[in-house]
CSV table of C-alpha atoms and ligand atoms in Angstrom, one decimal:
chain,number,residue,atom,x,y,z
A,1,UNK,CA,7.8,19.4,112.8
A,2,UNK,CA,7.9,22.2,110.2
A,3,UNK,CA,11.0,23.3,108.4
A,4,UNK,CA,13.1,26.2,109.6
A,5,UNK,CA,12.0,28.0,106.4
A,6,UNK,CA,8.4,26.6,106.5
A,7,UNK,CA,6.5,29.9,107.1
A,8,UNK,CA,5.0,30.4,103.7
A,9,UNK,CA,4.2,26.8,103.1
A,10,UNK,CA,0.9,25.2,103.7
A,11,UNK,CA,1.9,21.6,103.2
A,12,UNK,CA,5.2,19.7,103.6
A,13,UNK,CA,7.0,17.6,101.0
A,14,UNK,CA,6.9,13.9,101.3
A,15,UNK,CA,9.8,12.2,102.8
A,16,UNK,CA,11.1,10.8,99.5
A,17,UNK,CA,11.1,14.3,98.0
A,18,UNK,CA,13.0,15.6,101.0
A,19,UNK,CA,15.4,12.7,100.5
A,20,UNK,CA,16.1,13.7,96.9
A,21,UNK,CA,16.7,17.3,97.8
A,22,UNK,CA,18.8,16.7,100.9
A,23,UNK,CA,22.6,17.1,101.0
A,24,UNK,CA,23.1,16.1,104.6
A,25,UNK,CA,24.2,12.6,103.5
A,26,UNK,CA,27.5,14.2,102.2
A,27,UNK,CA,27.7,17.7,103.5
A,28,UNK,CA,27.9,16.5,107.1
A,29,UNK,CA,31.6,16.3,106.2
A,30,UNK,CA,31.5,20.1,106.6
A,31,UNK,CA,30.3,20.0,110.2
A,32,UNK,CA,33.4,21.5,111.7
A,33,UNK,CA,33.8,24.2,109.0
A,34,UNK,CA,30.1,25.1,109.5
A,35,UNK,CA,30.5,25.5,113.2
A,36,UNK,CA,33.8,27.5,112.8
A,37,UNK,CA,32.0,29.8,110.3
A,38,UNK,CA,29.1,30.3,112.6
A,39,UNK,CA,31.4,31.2,115.6
A,40,UNK,CA,33.2,33.8,113.5
A,41,UNK,CA,29.9,35.1,112.2
A,42,UNK,CA,28.3,35.6,115.6
A,43,UNK,CA,31.6,37.0,117.0
A,44,UNK,CA,31.4,39.6,114.2
A,45,UNK,CA,27.7,40.2,114.9
A,46,UNK,CA,28.5,41.1,118.5
A,47,UNK,CA,31.5,43.3,117.5
A,48,UNK,CA,29.2,45.2,115.3
A,49,UNK,CA,26.5,45.4,118.0
A,50,UNK,CA,24.0,43.5,115.9
A,51,UNK,CA,23.6,41.0,118.8
A,52,UNK,CA,24.7,41.6,122.4
A,53,UNK,CA,27.9,40.2,123.8
A,54,UNK,CA,25.9,38.0,126.1
A,55,UNK,CA,23.8,36.6,123.3
A,56,UNK,CA,26.9,35.9,121.3
A,57,UNK,CA,28.5,34.1,124.2
A,58,UNK,CA,25.5,31.9,124.7
A,59,UNK,CA,25.3,31.1,121.0
A,60,UNK,CA,29.0,30.3,120.9
A,61,UNK,CA,28.7,28.1,124.0
A,62,UNK,CA,25.9,26.2,122.2
A,63,UNK,CA,28.0,25.9,119.1
A,64,UNK,CA,30.9,24.5,121.1
A,65,UNK,CA,28.6,21.9,122.6
A,66,UNK,CA,27.6,20.9,119.2
A,67,UNK,CA,31.2,20.7,118.2
A,68,UNK,CA,32.0,18.4,121.1
A,69,UNK,CA,29.0,16.2,120.2
A,70,UNK,CA,30.3,16.1,116.6
A,71,UNK,CA,33.8,15.1,117.8
A,72,UNK,CA,32.2,12.4,119.9
A,73,UNK,CA,30.1,11.2,117.0
A,74,UNK,CA,26.9,11.7,118.9
A,75,UNK,CA,25.4,14.5,116.8
A,76,UNK,CA,22.4,13.0,114.9
A,77,UNK,CA,21.6,14.4,111.5
A,78,UNK,CA,18.2,14.2,109.8
A,79,UNK,CA,17.1,14.3,106.2
A,80,UNK,CA,14.1,16.4,107.2
A,81,UNK,CA,16.6,19.2,108.0
A,82,UNK,CA,18.0,19.0,104.5
A,83,UNK,CA,21.6,20.0,104.9
A,84,UNK,CA,24.4,20.6,107.4
A,85,UNK,CA,23.4,24.2,107.9
A,86,UNK,CA,19.8,23.7,108.8
A,87,UNK,CA,20.7,20.6,110.9
A,88,UNK,CA,23.1,22.6,113.0
A,89,UNK,CA,20.8,25.6,113.3
A,90,UNK,CA,18.0,23.3,114.5
A,91,UNK,CA,20.2,21.6,117.0
A,92,UNK,CA,21.5,24.9,118.3
A,93,UNK,CA,17.9,26.1,118.9
A,94,UNK,CA,17.1,22.8,120.6
A,95,UNK,CA,20.3,23.3,122.7
A,96,UNK,CA,19.9,27.0,123.8
A,97,UNK,CA,16.4,27.9,122.9
A,98,UNK,CA,15.0,30.6,120.5
A,99,UNK,CA,18.1,32.7,120.9
A,100,UNK,CA,19.8,30.2,118.6
A,101,UNK,CA,17.6,31.7,115.9
A,102,UNK,CA,19.6,35.0,116.0
A,103,UNK,CA,22.7,33.2,114.6
A,104,UNK,CA,21.4,33.5,111.1
A,105,UNK,CA,21.0,37.3,111.3
A,106,UNK,CA,22.7,39.0,108.3
A,107,UNK,CA,23.6,35.6,106.7
A,108,UNK,CA,22.1,33.2,104.2
A,109,UNK,CA,22.8,29.5,103.6
A,110,UNK,CA,24.2,30.7,100.3
A,111,UNK,CA,27.2,32.6,101.7
A,112,UNK,CA,27.3,30.0,104.5
A,113,UNK,CA,27.8,27.0,102.3
A,114,UNK,CA,30.3,28.9,100.1
A,115,UNK,CA,32.2,29.8,103.3
A,116,UNK,CA,32.3,26.2,104.4
A,117,UNK,CA,33.6,25.0,101.1
A,118,UNK,CA,36.4,27.7,101.1
A,119,UNK,CA,37.4,26.7,104.6
A,120,UNK,CA,37.3,23.0,103.7
A,121,UNK,CA,39.3,23.3,100.5
A,122,UNK,CA,41.9,25.6,102.0
A,123,UNK,CA,42.6,23.0,104.7
A,124,UNK,CA,42.6,20.0,102.3
A,125,UNK,CA,44.7,21.7,99.7
A,126,UNK,CA,47.4,22.3,102.2
A,127,UNK,CA,47.2,18.6,103.3
A,128,UNK,CA,47.5,17.5,99.7
A,129,UNK,CA,50.5,19.9,99.1
A,130,UNK,CA,52.3,18.1,101.9
A,131,UNK,CA,51.4,14.7,100.4
A,132,UNK,CA,52.9,15.9,97.1
A,133,UNK,CA,56.1,16.8,98.9
A,134,UNK,CA,56.2,13.3,100.4
A,135,UNK,CA,56.1,11.8,96.9
A,136,UNK,CA,58.7,14.2,95.7
A,137,UNK,CA,60.9,13.2,98.6
A,138,UNK,CA,60.4,9.5,97.9
A,139,UNK,CA,61.4,10.1,94.2
A,140,UNK,CA,64.4,12.1,95.2
A,141,UNK,CA,65.7,9.5,97.7
A,142,UNK,CA,65.3,6.7,95.1
A,143,UNK,CA,67.0,8.9,92.5
A,144,UNK,CA,69.9,9.6,94.7
A,145,UNK,CA,70.7,5.9,94.8
A,146,UNK,CA,70.6,5.6,91.1
A,147,UNK,CA,72.5,8.5,89.5
A,148,UNK,CA,74.8,6.1,87.7
A,149,UNK,CA,72.2,3.4,87.0
A,150,UNK,CA,71.4,3.4,83.4
A,151,UNK,CA,68.1,2.7,81.8
A,152,UNK,CA,67.0,2.9,78.1
A,153,UNK,CA,65.3,6.2,77.4
A,154,UNK,CA,62.4,5.7,75.1
A,155,UNK,CA,60.5,7.7,72.5
A,156,UNK,CA,57.5,5.9,70.8
A,157,UNK,CA,58.3,3.2,73.4
A,158,UNK,CA,61.3,2.3,71.2
A,159,UNK,CA,64.7,2.5,72.8
A,160,UNK,CA,66.1,6.0,72.0
A,161,UNK,CA,69.1,7.0,74.1
A,162,UNK,CA,70.3,5.7,77.5
A,163,UNK,CA,69.6,7.9,80.5
A,164,UNK,CA,70.4,7.9,84.2
A,165,UNK,CA,67.5,6.2,86.1
A,166,UNK,CA,67.7,9.1,88.5
A,167,UNK,CA,67.1,11.5,85.7
A,168,UNK,CA,64.0,9.5,84.7
A,169,UNK,CA,62.7,9.6,88.3
A,170,UNK,CA,63.5,13.3,88.7
A,171,UNK,CA,61.4,14.1,85.6
A,172,UNK,CA,58.4,13.2,87.8
A,173,UNK,CA,59.8,15.3,90.6
A,174,UNK,CA,59.5,18.4,88.4
A,175,UNK,CA,56.0,17.5,87.2
A,176,UNK,CA,55.0,17.3,90.8
A,177,UNK,CA,56.7,20.5,91.5
A,178,UNK,CA,54.4,22.2,89.0
A,179,UNK,CA,51.4,20.5,90.6
A,180,UNK,CA,52.5,21.8,94.0
A,181,UNK,CA,52.8,25.2,92.5
A,182,UNK,CA,49.3,25.1,90.9
A,183,UNK,CA,47.8,24.0,94.3
A,184,UNK,CA,49.7,26.7,96.1
A,185,UNK,CA,48.7,29.4,93.6
A,186,UNK,CA,45.0,28.3,93.8
A,187,UNK,CA,45.0,29.1,97.5
A,188,UNK,CA,45.0,32.8,96.6
A,189,UNK,CA,41.5,32.2,95.3
A,190,UNK,CA,40.4,29.4,97.6
A,191,UNK,CA,41.3,31.2,100.8
A,192,UNK,CA,38.8,34.1,100.3
A,193,UNK,CA,35.7,34.9,102.2
A,194,UNK,CA,32.2,35.0,100.7
A,195,UNK,CA,30.7,35.4,104.2
A,196,UNK,CA,28.4,38.4,104.5
A,197,UNK,CA,27.4,38.3,100.9
A,198,UNK,CA,24.0,37.2,102.2
A,199,UNK,CA,21.7,35.4,99.8
A,200,UNK,CA,23.0,37.3,96.9
A,201,UNK,CA,22.8,41.1,97.5
A,202,UNK,CA,24.5,41.8,100.8
A,203,UNK,CA,22.6,42.7,103.9
A,204,UNK,CA,20.9,45.6,105.6
A,205,UNK,CA,22.8,44.9,108.9
A,206,UNK,CA,25.9,46.9,109.5
A,207,UNK,CA,28.2,43.8,109.3
A,208,UNK,CA,32.0,43.8,109.1
A,209,UNK,CA,32.9,41.3,106.4
A,210,UNK,CA,36.6,41.9,106.9
A,211,UNK,CA,36.4,41.0,110.6
A,212,UNK,CA,34.7,37.6,110.0
A,213,UNK,CA,37.2,36.9,107.2
A,214,UNK,CA,40.1,37.7,109.5
A,215,UNK,CA,38.6,35.5,112.2
A,216,UNK,CA,38.4,32.6,109.8
A,217,UNK,CA,42.0,33.1,108.5
A,218,UNK,CA,40.9,34.2,105.0
A,219,UNK,CA,43.3,36.4,103.1
A,220,UNK,CA,40.5,38.7,101.8
A,221,UNK,CA,36.8,39.0,100.9
A,222,UNK,CA,35.0,38.7,97.6
A,223,UNK,CA,34.4,42.1,96.1
A,224,UNK,CA,31.0,41.3,94.7
A,225,UNK,CA,28.2,39.6,96.6
A,226,UNK,CA,26.6,38.0,93.6
A,227,UNK,CA,30.0,36.6,92.6
A,228,UNK,CA,30.7,35.5,96.2
A,229,UNK,CA,27.7,33.1,96.4
A,230,UNK,CA,27.9,32.0,92.8
A,231,UNK,CA,31.6,31.3,92.4
A,232,UNK,CA,32.7,27.7,92.2
A,233,UNK,CA,35.8,28.5,90.2
A,234,UNK,CA,37.9,27.7,93.2
A,235,UNK,CA,36.6,24.1,93.2
A,236,UNK,CA,37.0,23.8,89.4
A,237,UNK,CA,40.6,25.0,89.9
A,238,UNK,CA,41.2,22.4,92.6
A,239,UNK,CA,39.7,19.6,90.5
A,240,UNK,CA,41.8,20.8,87.5
A,241,UNK,CA,45.0,20.9,89.5
A,242,UNK,CA,44.1,17.5,90.9
A,243,UNK,CA,43.4,16.1,87.4
A,244,UNK,CA,46.8,17.2,86.2
A,245,UNK,CA,48.4,15.8,89.3
A,246,UNK,CA,46.7,12.4,88.9
A,247,UNK,CA,47.6,12.4,85.2
A,248,UNK,CA,51.3,12.6,86.3
A,249,UNK,CA,50.9,9.9,88.9
A,250,UNK,CA,49.1,7.8,86.3
A,251,UNK,CA,51.9,8.1,83.8
A,252,UNK,CA,54.5,6.9,86.3
A,253,UNK,CA,52.1,4.2,87.3
A,254,UNK,CA,52.0,3.0,83.7
A,255,UNK,CA,55.8,2.9,83.7
A,256,UNK,CA,55.9,1.0,87.0
A,257,UNK,CA,53.5,-1.5,85.6
A,258,UNK,CA,55.5,-1.9,82.4
A,259,UNK,CA,58.8,-2.1,84.3
A,260,UNK,CA,57.6,-4.8,86.7
A,261,UNK,CA,56.4,-7.0,83.8
A,262,UNK,CA,58.3,-10.1,82.8
A,263,UNK,CA,59.2,-8.3,79.6
A,264,UNK,CA,61.0,-5.5,81.2
A,265,UNK,CA,62.0,-6.7,84.7
A,266,UNK,CA,63.4,-3.3,85.6
A,267,UNK,CA,61.8,-3.1,89.0
A,268,UNK,CA,60.0,-5.3,91.5
A,269,UNK,CA,57.2,-3.9,93.6
A,270,UNK,CA,57.4,-4.6,97.3
A,271,UNK,CA,55.0,-7.3,98.4
A,272,UNK,CA,53.2,-4.7,100.5
A,273,UNK,CA,52.0,-2.9,97.3
A,274,UNK,CA,51.3,-5.9,95.1
A,275,UNK,CA,48.7,-8.7,95.1
A,276,UNK,CA,48.4,-12.2,93.9
A,277,UNK,CA,46.0,-14.0,91.7
A,278,UNK,CA,43.2,-16.3,93.1
A,279,UNK,CA,43.9,-18.8,90.3
A,280,UNK,CA,47.5,-18.3,89.0
A,281,UNK,CA,49.9,-19.0,91.9
A,282,UNK,CA,52.9,-17.4,90.1
A,283,UNK,CA,51.2,-14.0,89.7
A,284,UNK,CA,52.4,-10.8,91.5
A,285,UNK,CA,50.2,-7.9,90.2
A,286,UNK,CA,51.0,-4.2,90.5
A,287,UNK,CA,47.4,-3.6,91.6
A,288,UNK,CA,48.1,-0.4,93.5
A,289,UNK,CA,49.7,1.3,90.5
A,290,UNK,CA,46.9,0.1,88.3
A,291,UNK,CA,44.3,1.4,90.7
A,292,UNK,CA,45.9,4.9,90.8
A,293,UNK,CA,45.9,4.9,87.0
A,294,UNK,CA,42.3,3.9,87.1
A,295,UNK,CA,41.3,6.4,89.7
A,296,UNK,CA,42.6,9.2,87.5
A,297,UNK,CA,39.5,8.6,85.5
A,298,UNK,CA,37.1,9.5,88.3
A,299,UNK,CA,39.1,12.6,89.2
A,300,UNK,CA,38.7,13.8,85.5
A,301,UNK,CA,35.1,12.8,85.8
A,302,UNK,CA,34.6,15.0,88.8
A,303,UNK,CA,36.2,18.0,87.0
A,304,UNK,CA,34.0,17.5,83.9
A,305,UNK,CA,31.0,16.9,86.1
A,306,UNK,CA,31.3,20.3,87.8
A,307,UNK,CA,32.2,22.2,84.7
A,308,UNK,CA,29.1,20.8,83.1
A,309,UNK,CA,26.9,21.6,86.1
A,310,UNK,CA,28.0,25.2,86.2
A,311,UNK,CA,28.0,26.0,82.5
A,312,UNK,CA,24.4,27.2,82.1
A,313,UNK,CA,23.7,28.6,85.5
A,314,UNK,CA,22.3,32.1,85.8
A,315,UNK,CA,23.4,34.2,88.8
A,316,UNK,CA,23.2,33.8,91.6
A,317,UNK,CA,22.7,30.6,93.7
A,318,UNK,CA,20.9,27.7,92.1
A,319,UNK,CA,20.2,24.4,93.7
A,320,UNK,CA,22.3,22.7,91.0
A,321,UNK,CA,25.3,24.0,92.9
A,322,UNK,CA,24.7,21.5,95.6
A,323,UNK,CA,26.2,19.1,93.1
A,324,UNK,CA,29.6,20.7,93.7
A,325,UNK,CA,30.3,18.7,96.8
A,326,UNK,CA,30.5,15.0,96.2
A,327,UNK,CA,33.0,15.3,93.4
A,328,UNK,CA,35.1,17.6,95.5
A,329,UNK,CA,35.0,15.3,98.5
A,330,UNK,CA,35.7,12.3,96.3
A,331,UNK,CA,38.7,14.0,94.7
A,332,UNK,CA,40.2,15.0,98.0
A,333,UNK,CA,40.0,11.4,99.3
A,334,UNK,CA,41.2,9.9,96.0
A,335,UNK,CA,44.2,12.3,95.6
A,336,UNK,CA,45.2,11.9,99.2
A,337,UNK,CA,44.9,8.1,99.1
A,338,UNK,CA,46.8,7.9,95.8
A,339,UNK,CA,49.7,10.1,96.9
A,340,UNK,CA,50.1,8.1,100.1
A,341,UNK,CA,50.2,4.8,98.3
A,342,UNK,CA,52.4,6.3,95.6
A,343,UNK,CA,55.1,7.4,98.0
A,344,UNK,CA,55.1,4.0,99.6
A,345,UNK,CA,55.5,2.2,96.2
A,346,UNK,CA,58.4,4.4,95.2
A,347,UNK,CA,60.2,4.1,98.5
A,348,UNK,CA,60.0,0.3,98.7
A,349,UNK,CA,60.4,-0.8,95.1
A,350,UNK,CA,63.4,-2.9,94.2
A,351,UNK,CA,65.4,-1.5,91.3
A,352,UNK,CA,66.9,-4.3,89.2
A,353,UNK,CA,70.0,-2.4,88.1
A,354,UNK,CA,71.5,-5.3,86.2
A,355,UNK,CA,68.5,-5.9,84.0
A,356,UNK,CA,68.4,-2.2,83.2
A,357,UNK,CA,72.1,-2.1,82.3
A,358,UNK,CA,71.9,-5.2,80.3
A,359,UNK,CA,69.1,-3.6,78.3
A,360,UNK,CA,71.2,-0.6,77.7
A,361,UNK,CA,74.2,-2.6,76.5
A,362,UNK,CA,72.1,-4.6,74.1
A,363,UNK,CA,70.6,-2.0,71.9
A,364,UNK,CA,71.4,0.7,69.4
A,365,UNK,CA,70.6,3.6,71.8
A,366,UNK,CA,74.2,4.7,71.4
A,367,UNK,CA,73.8,5.4,67.7
A,368,UNK,CA,73.3,9.1,68.2
A,369,UNK,CA,76.6,9.3,69.9
A,370,UNK,CA,78.3,8.0,66.8
A,371,UNK,CA,76.6,10.5,64.6
A,372,UNK,CA,77.6,13.3,67.0
A,373,UNK,CA,81.2,12.0,66.9
A,374,UNK,CA,81.3,12.4,63.1
A,375,UNK,CA,79.6,15.8,63.3
A,376,UNK,CA,82.2,17.0,65.9
A,377,UNK,CA,84.8,16.1,63.4
A,378,UNK,CA,83.2,18.3,60.8
A,379,UNK,CA,80.9,16.1,58.8
A,380,UNK,CA,77.4,17.7,58.4
A,381,UNK,CA,75.1,16.0,60.9
A,382,UNK,CA,72.6,14.9,58.2
A,383,UNK,CA,75.4,13.0,56.4
A,384,UNK,CA,76.7,11.6,59.7
A,385,UNK,CA,73.2,10.3,60.4
A,386,UNK,CA,73.2,8.5,57.1
A,387,UNK,CA,76.6,6.9,57.7
A,388,UNK,CA,75.6,5.7,61.1
A,389,UNK,CA,72.3,4.4,59.8
A,390,UNK,CA,74.2,2.2,57.4
A,391,UNK,CA,76.4,0.9,60.2
A,392,UNK,CA,73.4,0.1,62.3
A,393,UNK,CA,72.0,-1.9,59.3
A,394,UNK,CA,75.3,-3.7,58.9
A,395,UNK,CA,75.3,-4.6,62.6
A,396,UNK,CA,71.7,-5.8,62.5
A,397,UNK,CA,72.5,-8.0,59.5
A,398,UNK,CA,75.3,-9.6,61.4
A,399,UNK,CA,73.2,-10.0,64.5
A,400,UNK,CA,75.6,-7.6,66.4
A,401,UNK,CA,75.5,-4.3,68.2
A,402,UNK,CA,77.6,-1.2,67.4
A,403,UNK,CA,80.3,-2.0,70.0
A,404,UNK,CA,80.8,-5.5,68.3
A,405,UNK,CA,81.6,-4.1,64.9
A,406,UNK,CA,85.3,-4.2,63.8
A,407,UNK,CA,87.5,-1.1,63.3
A,408,UNK,CA,87.6,-2.0,59.5
A,409,UNK,CA,83.8,-1.7,59.4
A,410,UNK,CA,84.0,1.8,60.9
A,411,UNK,CA,86.9,2.9,58.7
A,412,UNK,CA,85.0,1.6,55.7
A,413,UNK,CA,82.0,3.7,56.7
A,414,UNK,CA,84.1,6.9,57.3
A,415,UNK,CA,87.8,7.6,57.6
A,416,UNK,CA,87.0,10.0,60.5
A,417,UNK,CA,86.4,7.1,62.9
A,418,UNK,CA,89.3,6.3,65.2
A,419,UNK,CA,89.7,3.7,67.9
A,420,UNK,CA,88.4,6.0,70.6
A,421,UNK,CA,84.8,5.3,69.3
A,422,UNK,CA,84.8,2.1,71.4
A,423,UNK,CA,85.1,4.3,74.5
A,424,UNK,CA,82.6,6.9,73.1
A,425,UNK,CA,80.0,4.1,72.5
A,426,UNK,CA,80.1,2.8,76.1
A,427,UNK,CA,76.7,3.5,77.6
A,428,UNK,CA,78.2,5.2,80.7
A,429,UNK,CA,80.2,7.6,78.4
A,430,UNK,CA,77.1,8.2,76.3
A,431,UNK,CA,75.1,9.3,79.4
A,432,UNK,CA,78.0,11.2,81.1
A,433,UNK,CA,78.5,13.3,78.0
A,434,UNK,CA,75.0,14.6,77.8
A,435,UNK,CA,76.0,17.4,80.0
A,436,UNK,CA,73.9,20.3,78.6
A,437,UNK,CA,71.7,22.0,81.2
A,438,UNK,CA,68.9,19.7,82.3
A,439,UNK,CA,70.4,16.8,80.4
A,440,UNK,CA,71.0,13.3,81.7
A,441,UNK,CA,74.8,13.7,82.2
A,442,UNK,CA,75.8,12.7,85.7
A,443,UNK,CA,77.0,16.1,86.7
A,444,UNK,CA,73.7,17.6,85.6
A,445,UNK,CA,71.7,14.9,87.5
A,446,UNK,CA,73.7,15.6,90.7
A,447,UNK,CA,72.9,19.3,90.3
A,448,UNK,CA,69.3,18.5,89.9
A,449,UNK,CA,69.3,16.4,93.0
A,450,UNK,CA,70.8,19.3,94.9
A,451,UNK,CA,68.0,21.5,93.7
A,452,UNK,CA,65.4,19.0,94.6
A,453,UNK,CA,66.8,18.7,98.1
A,454,UNK,CA,66.8,22.5,98.5
A,455,UNK,CA,63.1,22.6,97.4
A,456,UNK,CA,62.3,19.8,99.9
A,457,UNK,CA,64.1,21.7,102.6
A,458,UNK,CA,65.7,18.3,103.4
A,459,UNK,CA,69.2,17.2,103.6
A,460,UNK,CA,70.7,14.7,101.2
A,461,UNK,CA,72.0,11.5,102.5
A,462,UNK,CA,75.3,12.1,100.8
B,1,LIG,N1,22.7,22.4,100.7
B,1,LIG,C1,22.8,23.6,99.9
B,1,LIG,C2,24.0,23.4,98.9
B,1,LIG,O1,24.8,22.6,99.2
B,1,LIG,C3,23.1,24.8,100.7
B,1,LIG,C4,22.7,26.1,100.2
B,1,LIG,C5,21.2,26.0,100.1
B,1,LIG,N2,20.7,27.3,99.7
B,1,LIG,C6,19.4,27.5,99.3
B,1,LIG,N3,19.0,28.6,99.1
B,1,LIG,N4,18.7,26.4,99.0
B,1,LIG,O2,24.1,24.1,98.0
């Protein structure tokens, strides 16, 4: 059977060549978008009197039958028909006869495929945004339980200053808030209609592009037909926002992996999100966190893949652009899967408060506090830094921490030290006093929690 576009051909390609060129293997995922786009298109054709109302009704009935078959999983796709668009058109003609051939009036596969992608990505971006919210909620709930749980804060992975564990978790809440914002903003460009741009130059038929756009729920139409069929920025943008989102997840995964190690023992993953070893009976591996960290690589790969595919393309459509799909589908699945697992991991992990607080008590992360103490009493900060540095050295030499040093040691270092330093050096005090806006002080953390709950539109358990 010859191709739907076979008129000017005298011989057909061999099957293995068809196979190479076909996209049906993956673009069948767009089946519902393609049908939805066709229904809107034919409705518009009738409204503009390009086909009759009766013709449009018959075509829509045929499309609805195909939709039902697709839902039931009984629609058979063939490589000979190349892609989802030709497969559906062929099946429509088989279903309702030659009238089905009128569906493609004033339309090309080039604006059709772009329309499908815009519809698909609008829908999936919204799903992913909700999944981001679920992770933010898991973080917020866990944070709420740990406002006063202290954990060493690190720079260079060396203990720096103690922080509230809630503050640490909420740092990720805000990263995800930016990710949510990026996805939301991208919808302005994703939810646009290229339909009616034709192959590249528009069409001679008196179509109404605004009507089909409206029927499909798009916020507007592309201004330029060449741009409409050639633009894949909206996918690049999605892949880019997804890459940043995965980068954030991956960073917290790295921390979860470190924290669940024997060396840290700050958290324990729930059994549901860990696996054992086939040889070492004692092992409990944070596989899911590792896998999300790993999958971040493929999402970056999909972004770079598409950017590279697009970089040398002349206007307008080129077959290269068929390569836009697999990376997009893969990213949607990867991001959705990762977010779902991630929320579960955060919700169910056990926080080992005692180990965290022991870690905070047994280090020098309160040293800044001592320097600030002297600076508050008038000593230039740089000098205070030096004095405290010497005290740290004294303590290290005596195998002690700052709280173990005697008052004489302090007095010898500076006459400004009074007995209140023992209170000042307590980790809880250290954290509580970092009360600048956005700091780790408990009052600030509670304010941040309130803001988080407002953003989530949820009510705190307090
Ligand atoms: N399968 C094609 C793609 O995904 C659809 C558009 C084909 N257009 C064409 N003129 N060959 O890009």
